[in-house]
Short mmCIF file of C-alpha atoms and ligand atoms in Angstrom, two decimals:
data_model
loop_
_atom_site.label_atom_id
_atom_site.label_comp_id
_atom_site.label_asym_id
_atom_site.label_seq_id
_atom_site.Cartn_x
_atom_site.Cartn_y
_atom_site.Cartn_z
CA MET Q 1498 97.82 34.77 164.65
CA LEU Q 1499 98.22 37.64 162.15
CA THR Q 1500 96.50 37.52 158.79
CA ARG Q 1501 98.80 37.97 155.80
CA ARG Q 1502 97.46 41.47 155.24
CA GLU Q 1503 98.02 42.44 158.91
CA TRP Q 1504 101.54 41.02 158.77
CA ILE Q 1505 102.39 43.02 155.64
CA ARG Q 1506 100.95 46.17 157.18
CA GLN Q 1507 102.90 45.68 160.41
CA ALA Q 1508 106.14 44.89 158.59
CA ALA Q 1509 105.74 48.02 156.47
CA SER Q 1510 105.23 50.14 159.59
CA VAL Q 1511 108.25 48.69 161.35
CA THR Q 1512 110.39 49.36 158.28
CA ALA Q 1513 109.14 52.93 158.20
CA ALA Q 1514 109.85 53.38 161.91
CA VAL Q 1515 113.38 52.01 161.58
CA ALA Q 1516 114.07 54.07 158.47
CA MET Q 1517 112.81 57.23 160.12
CA PRO Q 1518 115.42 59.98 160.28
CA GLU Q 1519 116.40 61.02 163.81
CA PHE Q 1520 114.90 64.47 163.49
CA LEU Q 1521 111.47 63.09 162.65
CA ILE Q 1522 111.25 61.04 165.77
CA GLY Q 1523 108.80 62.61 168.21
CA ARG Q 1524 109.50 62.84 171.91
CA GLY Q 1525 107.30 59.82 172.70
CA LEU Q 1526 108.79 57.98 169.78
CA ALA Q 1527 112.32 58.19 171.04
CA ARG Q 1528 111.21 56.09 173.99
CA THR Q 1529 109.37 53.52 171.84
CA PRO Q 1530 111.10 53.40 168.47
CA ALA Q 1531 109.28 50.29 167.33
CA ASN Q 1532 105.84 51.59 168.22
CA ASN Q 1533 104.09 51.18 164.88
CA ALA Q 1534 101.33 53.61 165.68
CA GLN Q 1535 103.92 56.34 166.07
CA ALA Q 1536 105.76 55.85 162.77
CA ILE Q 1537 105.22 59.07 160.90
CA THR Q 1538 106.88 58.52 157.53
CA GLY Q 1539 105.93 56.21 154.68
CA ALA Q 1540 102.70 54.46 155.65
CA GLY Q 1541 102.50 56.74 158.68
CA SER Q 1542 102.83 60.02 156.79
CA LEU Q 1543 100.11 62.63 156.48
CA LYS Q 1544 99.98 62.09 152.72
CA THR Q 1545 99.48 58.33 152.95
CA HIS Q 1546 96.64 58.72 155.46
CA ALA Q 1547 95.10 61.54 153.41
CA ALA Q 1548 95.39 59.66 150.12
CA ALA Q 1549 93.59 56.67 151.64
CA ARG Q 1550 90.56 58.97 151.90
CA GLY Q 1551 91.02 60.54 148.45
CA LEU Q 1552 92.43 63.70 150.00
CA LEU Q 1553 95.39 65.87 149.16
CA THR Q 1554 97.39 67.30 152.03
CA GLY Q 1555 100.09 69.90 151.92
CA CYS Q 1556 101.55 73.10 153.27
CA ALA Q 1557 102.77 76.54 152.33
CA VAL Q 1558 106.45 76.58 151.37
CA ASN Q 1559 108.66 79.38 152.61
CA ALA Q 1560 111.25 80.09 149.93
CA ALA Q 1561 114.15 80.84 152.28
CA LEU Q 1562 113.68 77.61 154.24
CA PHE Q 1563 113.20 75.72 151.01
CA ARG Q 1564 116.50 77.06 149.68
CA ASP Q 1565 118.57 76.66 152.83
CA ASP Q 1566 117.22 73.75 154.85
CA GLU Q 1567 117.62 70.20 153.59
CA ARG Q 1568 115.57 68.85 156.49
CA PHE Q 1569 112.68 71.08 155.47
CA ARG Q 1570 112.78 69.79 151.88
CA GLN Q 1571 112.96 66.22 153.17
CA LEU Q 1572 109.92 66.81 155.34
CA LEU Q 1573 107.96 68.20 152.38
CA ALA Q 1574 108.73 65.15 150.28
CA GLU Q 1575 107.92 62.73 153.08
CA GLN Q 1576 104.67 64.22 154.32
CA TYR Q 1577 102.84 65.98 151.52
CA ASN Q 1578 101.30 65.42 148.11
CA ILE Q 1579 100.63 69.10 147.40
CA VAL Q 1580 102.49 72.34 148.17
CA VAL Q 1581 101.78 76.04 147.77
CA PRO Q 1582 104.49 78.72 147.62
CA GLU Q 1583 103.85 80.99 150.62
CA ASN Q 1584 104.99 84.21 149.00
CA CYS Q 1585 107.03 83.71 145.84
CA LEU Q 1586 104.08 83.78 143.41
CA LYS Q 1587 102.89 87.13 144.76
CA TRP Q 1588 103.37 90.30 142.74
CA ASN Q 1589 105.92 91.82 145.17
CA ILE Q 1590 108.25 88.85 144.81
CA LEU Q 1591 107.63 87.96 141.16
CA ARG Q 1592 107.84 91.50 139.83
CA PRO Q 1593 110.88 93.39 141.18
CA THR Q 1594 110.48 96.09 138.50
CA VAL Q 1595 107.69 97.13 136.14
CA ASP Q 1596 109.00 95.10 133.24
CA THR Q 1597 110.92 92.21 134.82
CA TYR Q 1598 109.84 88.97 136.42
CA ASP Q 1599 111.84 86.88 138.89
CA PHE Q 1600 110.65 83.29 138.71
CA ALA Q 1601 113.67 81.73 140.42
CA ASP Q 1602 112.04 80.70 143.71
CA ALA Q 1603 108.70 79.72 142.19
CA ASP Q 1604 110.42 77.65 139.50
CA SER Q 1605 112.43 75.73 142.06
CA VAL Q 1606 109.38 74.88 144.17
CA VAL Q 1607 107.44 73.73 141.09
CA GLU Q 1608 110.41 71.65 139.89
CA PHE Q 1609 110.81 70.06 143.34
CA ALA Q 1610 107.11 69.23 143.45
CA GLU Q 1611 107.25 67.66 139.99
CA ALA Q 1612 110.32 65.61 140.94
CA HIS Q 1613 108.53 64.27 144.03
CA GLY Q 1614 105.14 63.65 142.45
CA MET Q 1615 103.47 66.46 144.35
CA LYS Q 1616 100.82 68.84 143.09
CA VAL Q 1617 101.15 72.61 143.36
CA ARG Q 1618 98.64 75.31 144.29
CA GLY Q 1619 99.21 78.76 142.85
CA HIS Q 1620 98.80 81.64 145.32
CA ASN Q 1621 97.77 84.12 143.95
CA PHE Q 1622 96.99 86.21 140.89
CA VAL Q 1623 95.02 89.07 142.45
CA TRP Q 1624 95.29 90.41 145.99
CA HIS Q 1625 95.15 93.88 147.50
CA GLU Q 1626 98.33 93.11 149.50
CA ALA Q 1627 101.89 92.08 148.63
CA LEU Q 1628 102.07 94.52 145.72
CA PRO Q 1629 105.47 95.74 144.51
CA SER Q 1630 106.81 99.13 145.57
CA TRP Q 1631 106.41 100.48 142.00
CA PHE Q 1632 102.73 99.51 141.84
CA ALA Q 1633 101.13 102.65 143.30
CA ALA Q 1634 103.06 105.06 141.11
CA THR Q 1635 102.61 103.00 137.94
CA ILE Q 1636 99.20 101.38 137.80
CA ASN Q 1637 96.10 103.46 137.22
CA LYS Q 1638 92.58 103.24 135.79
CA ASP Q 1639 93.87 103.40 132.24
CA ASN Q 1640 96.42 100.58 132.39
CA ALA Q 1641 95.18 98.33 135.24
CA GLU Q 1642 93.31 95.94 132.95
CA LYS Q 1643 96.34 95.44 130.73
CA PHE Q 1644 98.64 94.87 133.73
CA LEU Q 1645 96.23 92.37 135.27
CA VAL Q 1646 95.67 90.42 132.06
CA ASP Q 1647 99.37 90.42 131.12
CA HIS Q 1648 100.34 89.23 134.61
CA ILE Q 1649 97.92 86.32 134.55
CA HIS Q 1650 98.94 85.35 131.02
CA THR Q 1651 102.64 85.51 131.86
CA VAL Q 1652 102.56 83.73 135.23
CA GLY Q 1653 99.68 81.36 134.51
CA GLY Q 1654 101.16 80.59 131.10
CA ARG Q 1655 104.60 79.80 132.52
CA TYR Q 1656 103.17 77.11 134.79
CA LYS Q 1657 100.39 75.99 132.45
CA GLY Q 1658 99.45 72.37 133.07
CA LYS Q 1659 101.56 72.20 136.25
CA ILE Q 1660 99.20 73.83 138.72
CA HIS Q 1661 96.47 71.91 140.52
CA SER Q 1662 94.57 75.06 141.46
CA TRP Q 1663 95.10 78.80 141.34
CA ASP Q 1664 93.87 81.24 143.96
CA VAL Q 1665 92.73 83.59 141.23
CA VAL Q 1666 91.31 86.23 143.55
CA ASN Q 1667 92.26 86.40 147.21
CA GLU Q 1668 90.26 88.17 149.92
CA ALA Q 1669 87.93 90.30 147.78
CA ILE Q 1670 85.26 90.59 150.48
CA TRP Q 1671 85.68 93.13 153.26
CA ILE Q 1672 82.47 94.07 155.07
CA PRO Q 1673 83.89 97.21 156.80
CA ASP Q 1674 84.16 98.90 153.39
CA GLY Q 1675 80.37 99.25 153.61
CA ARG Q 1676 79.11 98.02 150.23
CA THR Q 1677 75.91 95.96 150.16
CA ASP Q 1678 77.67 93.25 148.14
CA GLY Q 1679 80.52 93.20 150.67
CA LEU Q 1680 83.22 93.80 148.05
CA ARG Q 1681 86.49 95.28 149.26
CA SER Q 1682 86.22 98.64 147.54
CA SER Q 1683 89.50 99.77 149.13
CA SER Q 1684 91.44 97.25 147.01
CA PRO Q 1685 93.42 99.01 144.31
CA TRP Q 1686 92.05 96.53 141.81
CA PHE Q 1687 88.50 97.56 142.69
CA GLN Q 1688 89.43 101.22 142.60
CA PHE Q 1689 90.96 100.94 139.13
CA LEU Q 1690 88.57 98.47 137.52
CA GLY Q 1691 85.42 98.36 139.66
CA PRO Q 1692 83.74 95.08 140.67
CA GLY Q 1693 84.40 93.61 137.21
CA TYR Q 1694 88.06 92.89 138.05
CA ILE Q 1695 87.03 89.61 139.66
CA ASP Q 1696 85.32 88.16 136.57
CA LEU Q 1697 88.10 89.50 134.36
CA ALA Q 1698 90.72 87.70 136.46
CA PHE Q 1699 88.88 84.37 136.41
CA ARG Q 1700 88.16 84.51 132.66
CA THR Q 1701 91.77 85.39 131.94
CA ALA Q 1702 93.02 82.61 134.24
CA ARG Q 1703 90.93 79.99 132.45
CA GLY Q 1704 92.51 81.03 129.16
CA ALA Q 1705 96.03 81.04 130.60
CA ASP Q 1706 95.86 77.59 132.23
CA PRO Q 1707 92.70 75.66 131.30
CA SER Q 1708 93.51 72.66 133.51
CA ALA Q 1709 93.99 74.55 136.79
CA LEU Q 1710 91.04 74.59 139.18
CA LEU Q 1711 90.14 78.24 139.56
CA THR Q 1712 89.63 79.13 143.20
CA TYR Q 1713 88.22 82.03 145.20
CA ASN Q 1714 90.13 82.17 148.53
CA ASP Q 1715 89.17 84.04 151.71
CA TYR Q 1716 89.54 84.14 155.50
CA GLY Q 1717 87.44 85.12 158.49
CA ILE Q 1718 84.45 83.15 157.22
CA GLU Q 1719 84.64 80.08 159.44
CA TYR Q 1720 83.31 81.02 162.89
CA ASP Q 1721 79.73 81.02 164.11
CA ASN Q 1722 79.50 84.70 164.94
CA ASP Q 1723 77.83 87.74 163.46
CA GLU Q 1724 80.94 89.27 161.88
CA GLU Q 1725 82.14 86.13 160.15
CA GLY Q 1726 78.55 85.16 159.31
CA LYS Q 1727 78.14 88.40 157.34
CA LYS Q 1728 81.40 87.84 155.49
CA ARG Q 1729 80.51 84.21 154.79
CA THR Q 1730 77.13 85.25 153.37
CA ALA Q 1731 78.83 87.83 151.14
CA VAL Q 1732 81.42 85.32 149.90
CA LEU Q 1733 78.74 82.77 149.04
CA ALA Q 1734 76.64 85.47 147.32
CA LEU Q 1735 79.67 86.46 145.23
CA LEU Q 1736 80.26 82.86 144.17
CA ARG Q 1737 76.56 82.41 143.35
CA ARG Q 1738 76.59 85.57 141.25
CA MET Q 1739 79.72 84.44 139.42
CA LYS Q 1740 78.22 81.05 138.63
CA ALA Q 1741 74.99 82.71 137.42
CA ASP Q 1742 77.10 84.87 135.09
CA LYS Q 1743 78.99 81.82 133.81
CA VAL Q 1744 82.32 83.00 135.16
CA PRO Q 1745 84.77 80.05 135.20
CA LEU Q 1746 85.00 79.13 138.89
CA ASP Q 1747 85.83 75.67 140.25
CA ALA Q 1748 86.55 75.92 143.94
CA LEU Q 1749 86.24 77.78 147.21
CA GLY Q 1750 89.37 78.13 149.33
CA ILE Q 1751 88.65 78.43 153.04
CA GLN Q 1752 91.86 79.80 154.52
CA SER Q 1753 91.12 78.52 158.05
CA HIS Q 1754 93.37 80.68 160.21
CA ILE Q 1755 91.67 79.59 163.39
CA ARG Q 1756 92.26 80.14 167.10
CA ALA Q 1757 92.97 77.80 169.99
CA VAL Q 1758 90.81 79.90 172.29
CA SER Q 1759 87.54 81.31 171.04
CA LYS Q 1760 84.12 81.96 172.49
CA ASP Q 1761 82.65 80.98 169.13
CA GLY Q 1762 82.46 77.58 167.49
CA PHE Q 1763 82.84 76.87 163.79
CA ASN Q 1764 80.63 73.86 163.09
CA ARG Q 1765 77.70 75.81 161.69
CA GLY Q 1766 79.92 78.21 159.76
CA VAL Q 1767 81.94 75.47 158.13
CA GLN Q 1768 78.79 73.52 157.29
CA GLU Q 1769 77.27 76.62 155.65
CA LEU Q 1770 80.38 76.99 153.49
CA LEU Q 1771 80.29 73.32 152.50
CA ASP Q 1772 76.56 73.47 151.70
CA GLY Q 1773 76.98 76.69 149.75
CA ALA Q 1774 79.84 75.29 147.70
CA LYS Q 1775 78.02 72.02 147.08
CA ALA Q 1776 74.94 73.85 145.79
CA LEU Q 1777 77.17 75.56 143.22
CA GLY Q 1778 79.07 72.41 142.27
CA LEU Q 1779 82.34 73.76 143.66
CA GLN Q 1780 85.17 71.81 145.22
CA VAL Q 1781 86.43 73.10 148.56
CA PHE Q 1782 90.03 73.38 149.74
CA VAL Q 1783 91.21 74.15 153.27
CA THR Q 1784 94.02 76.35 152.04
CA GLU Q 1785 95.87 77.95 154.98
CA LEU Q 1786 95.07 76.06 158.17
CA ASP Q 1787 96.88 77.00 161.37
CA VAL Q 1788 95.88 77.43 165.00
CA ASN Q 1789 96.79 80.69 166.72
CA ASP Q 1790 97.64 79.75 170.32
CA ASP Q 1791 98.47 83.20 171.70
CA ALA Q 1792 95.43 83.23 173.99
CA VAL Q 1793 96.16 79.85 175.58
CA ALA Q 1794 96.79 80.72 179.23
CA THR Q 1795 98.94 77.80 180.34
CA GLU Q 1796 102.71 78.08 180.00
CA ASP Q 1797 103.03 74.30 179.96
CA MET Q 1798 104.09 73.53 176.41
CA SER Q 1799 102.66 70.06 176.26
CA GLU Q 1800 99.30 71.34 177.52
CA ARG Q 1801 99.39 74.08 174.88
CA ASP Q 1802 100.20 71.56 172.19
CA THR Q 1803 97.32 69.35 173.31
CA ILE Q 1804 94.89 72.26 173.17
CA VAL Q 1805 96.08 73.17 169.66
CA ALA Q 1806 95.73 69.54 168.59
CA GLU Q 1807 92.16 69.35 169.81
CA VAL Q 1808 91.29 72.41 167.74
CA TYR Q 1809 92.85 70.76 164.69
CA ARG Q 1810 90.78 67.69 165.41
CA SER Q 1811 87.47 69.46 165.85
CA TYR Q 1812 88.02 71.78 162.88
CA LEU Q 1813 88.98 68.97 160.53
CA THR Q 1814 86.10 66.85 161.78
CA ALA Q 1815 83.76 69.65 160.74
CA ALA Q 1816 85.54 70.37 157.44
CA LEU Q 1817 85.76 66.72 156.41
CA ALA Q 1818 82.20 65.83 157.44
CA GLY Q 1819 81.00 65.84 153.84
CA PRO Q 1820 82.78 65.03 150.58
CA GLU Q 1821 83.32 68.64 149.47
CA VAL Q 1822 86.82 69.27 150.88
CA LYS Q 1823 89.40 67.68 148.58
CA ALA Q 1824 92.60 69.18 149.98
CA VAL Q 1825 93.87 70.26 153.40
CA LEU Q 1826 96.92 72.52 153.51
CA THR Q 1827 98.49 74.16 156.54
CA TRP Q 1828 100.09 77.60 156.25
CA GLY Q 1829 103.63 76.37 156.79
CA THR Q 1830 104.64 73.01 158.19
CA SER Q 1831 107.00 73.70 161.11
CA ASP Q 1832 106.61 76.28 163.86
CA LYS Q 1833 110.10 77.34 162.81
CA ASN Q 1834 108.38 79.42 160.13
CA THR Q 1835 104.95 80.86 160.68
CA TRP Q 1836 103.56 84.28 159.81
CA LEU Q 1837 102.07 84.27 163.34
CA ASN Q 1838 105.60 84.74 164.73
CA ASN Q 1839 106.51 87.64 162.41
CA GLY Q 1840 106.94 90.42 164.97
CA THR Q 1841 104.58 90.51 167.95
CA LYS Q 1842 101.38 91.55 166.14
CA PHE Q 1843 99.89 88.10 166.67
CA ARG Q 1844 101.51 87.53 170.06
CA LYS Q 1845 99.89 90.39 171.95
CA GLN Q 1846 98.92 88.32 174.98
CA HIS Q 1847 102.21 86.46 175.17
CA PRO Q 1848 104.81 88.55 173.32
CA ASP Q 1849 107.63 86.62 174.97
CA ARG Q 1850 106.41 83.28 173.74
CA LEU Q 1851 106.53 81.96 170.18
CA GLN Q 1852 103.37 80.45 168.76
CA ARG Q 1853 103.16 76.71 167.98
CA PRO Q 1854 100.40 76.63 165.37
CA LEU Q 1855 101.58 73.94 162.93
CA PRO Q 1856 101.87 70.13 162.67
CA PHE Q 1857 105.65 70.10 163.24
CA ASP Q 1858 107.55 71.87 166.00
CA PRO Q 1859 110.61 74.08 165.38
CA ASP Q 1860 112.84 70.97 165.45
CA TYR Q 1861 110.60 69.18 162.96
CA ALA Q 1862 109.26 66.74 165.57
CA PRO Q 1863 105.53 66.04 165.42
CA PRO Q 1864 103.51 67.53 168.29
CA PRO Q 1865 99.97 66.24 169.00
CA ALA Q 1866 98.63 68.42 166.14
CA PHE Q 1867 100.32 66.11 163.63
CA PHE Q 1868 98.55 63.09 165.06
CA ALA Q 1869 95.25 64.98 165.29
CA MET Q 1870 95.50 65.79 161.57
CA ARG Q 1871 96.33 62.25 160.68
CA GLU Q 1872 93.55 60.80 162.80
CA SER Q 1873 91.08 63.29 161.33
CA PHE Q 1874 91.98 62.01 157.87
CA ASP Q 1875 91.43 58.44 159.10
CA GLN Q 1876 88.00 59.37 160.44
CA ALA Q 1877 86.91 61.05 157.20
CA LYS Q 1878 84.81 59.26 154.63
CA LYS Q 1879 86.48 58.40 151.35
CA ARG Q 1880 85.92 61.05 148.69
O1 LIG S 1376 112.07 88.11 153.97
C1 LIG S 1376 111.99 89.46 154.45
C2 LIG S 1376 113.16 89.74 155.33
O2 LIG S 1376 114.33 89.68 154.56
C3 LIG S 1376 112.99 91.14 155.94
O3 LIG S 1376 114.02 91.39 156.84
C4 LIG S 1376 111.67 91.23 156.67
C5 LIG S 1376 111.40 92.62 157.24
O4 LIG S 1376 110.05 92.96 157.22
O5 LIG S 1376 110.65 90.93 155.77
C6 LIG S 1376 110.73 89.62 155.24
O6 LIG S 1376 109.66 89.44 154.36
C7 LIG S 1376 108.42 89.21 154.95
C8 LIG S 1376 107.87 87.90 154.38
O7 LIG S 1376 106.56 87.71 154.84
C9 LIG S 1376 108.72 86.68 154.75
O8 LIG S 1376 108.44 86.25 156.03
C10 LIG S 1376 107.50 90.36 154.57
O9 LIG S 1376 107.93 91.54 155.22
C11 LIG S 1376 106.10 90.04 154.97
O10 LIG S 1376 105.21 91.04 154.48
C12 LIG S 1376 105.68 88.71 154.40
O11 LIG S 1376 104.42 88.40 154.91
C13 LIG S 1376 103.68 87.41 154.23
C14 LIG S 1376 102.27 87.95 154.05
O12 LIG S 1376 101.39 86.94 153.56
C15 LIG S 1376 102.24 89.10 153.03
O13 LIG S 1376 102.64 88.66 151.76
C16 LIG S 1376 103.67 86.14 155.08
O14 LIG S 1376 104.96 85.55 155.04
C17 LIG S 1376 102.65 85.16 154.55
O15 LIG S 1376 102.54 84.07 155.43
C18 LIG S 1376 101.30 85.85 154.43
O16 LIG S 1376 100.38 84.91 153.90
C19 LIG S 1376 99.03 85.34 153.85
C20 LIG S 1376 98.43 84.72 152.58
O17 LIG S 1376 99.18 85.11 151.46
C21 LIG S 1376 96.96 85.14 152.42
N1 LIG S 1376 96.20 84.82 153.60
C22 LIG S 1376 96.73 85.30 154.86
C23 LIG S 1376 98.19 84.84 155.03
C24 LIG S 1376 98.75 85.31 156.36
O18 LIG S 1376 98.82 86.71 156.41
#
């Protein structure tokens, strides 16, 4: 005999399963359409399972797919409660010429998110990459501060009050540059303004959009090895120094571009990041999660997908162990669009095979990684 609550829950799941669009039905699902456990929209969506634990979940939004693919937009609305434009808030896209801005793509993503009750992350104000072609010939030591401040005022001001969190500075630590503080001295921003560009950017961002959570975002800090350990230590030292100097800083973004095959684990590394952030009173966001599967030997796709899913599961188990992580975003949603398939740079071992690093396959069906994400949310404590 079902209790009333169980009956309501089951009825809701069946409705969701029946209402599920064809393209969202996974391979297993097609065989068992009324299998409640497999319903992936509504009560079965990533966002519903995440929200039950006080978590946000989202993905990076590719502007071309967003513009052209109705199924992609539908998936965003069904699965996520936060999105981040993948590229269209970067300088090279926003600033086609020295004195013009092109907000068209960013505006449409922000409007879509508002219309669907989703939050938006801003990525990013300051990065050494994705700079416009005019940058090198135009920006110098004399005008860099004005360009940086004007940019943050203009872009941050345009979306004031609409952004959950801004990646104010992205990837400022780079150990190979040889500084004791680990700062990336090869960044043009460092070269023009010295180490002070970081504090300047955060202070300016707070003024431009006081309600956005100001985030420092970096990669290659997750694994338990010497190289990433050094970078992790430098990132945490930077954040500690910023807090000591009363720089407005609210969150650490752990990009989380991880690998399906690795001799190193990440439990200790992730825990160090969580502990470090907690000690400074910072929130933590998993900002760019994906699982590079190039080194997986088997050619059997379902075995590959299972291996990727298990890495999702173990990584999220580590990341969600404590209450610090408040949002989990993947870098893209469908394998149809992933930076890991841009050229063959990230497919060196299997250049003839496309990577499958995300929670939806190229046809928008959910591989095991989707279910691993969802179950990891279920296992997490409420935050
Ligand atoms: O859209 C053009 C296409 O028209 C053109 O034919 C093609 C030729 O190169 O380029 C396409 O643009 C590419 C764009 O991605 C769209 O896929 C750019 O060349 C390429 O540089 C750009 O790469 C982006 C990269 O950041 C640099 O901005 C990736 O999409 C994006 O996923 C990646 O994201 C970064 C995060 O911002 C920071 N963390 C690491 C992450 C992965 O590298």
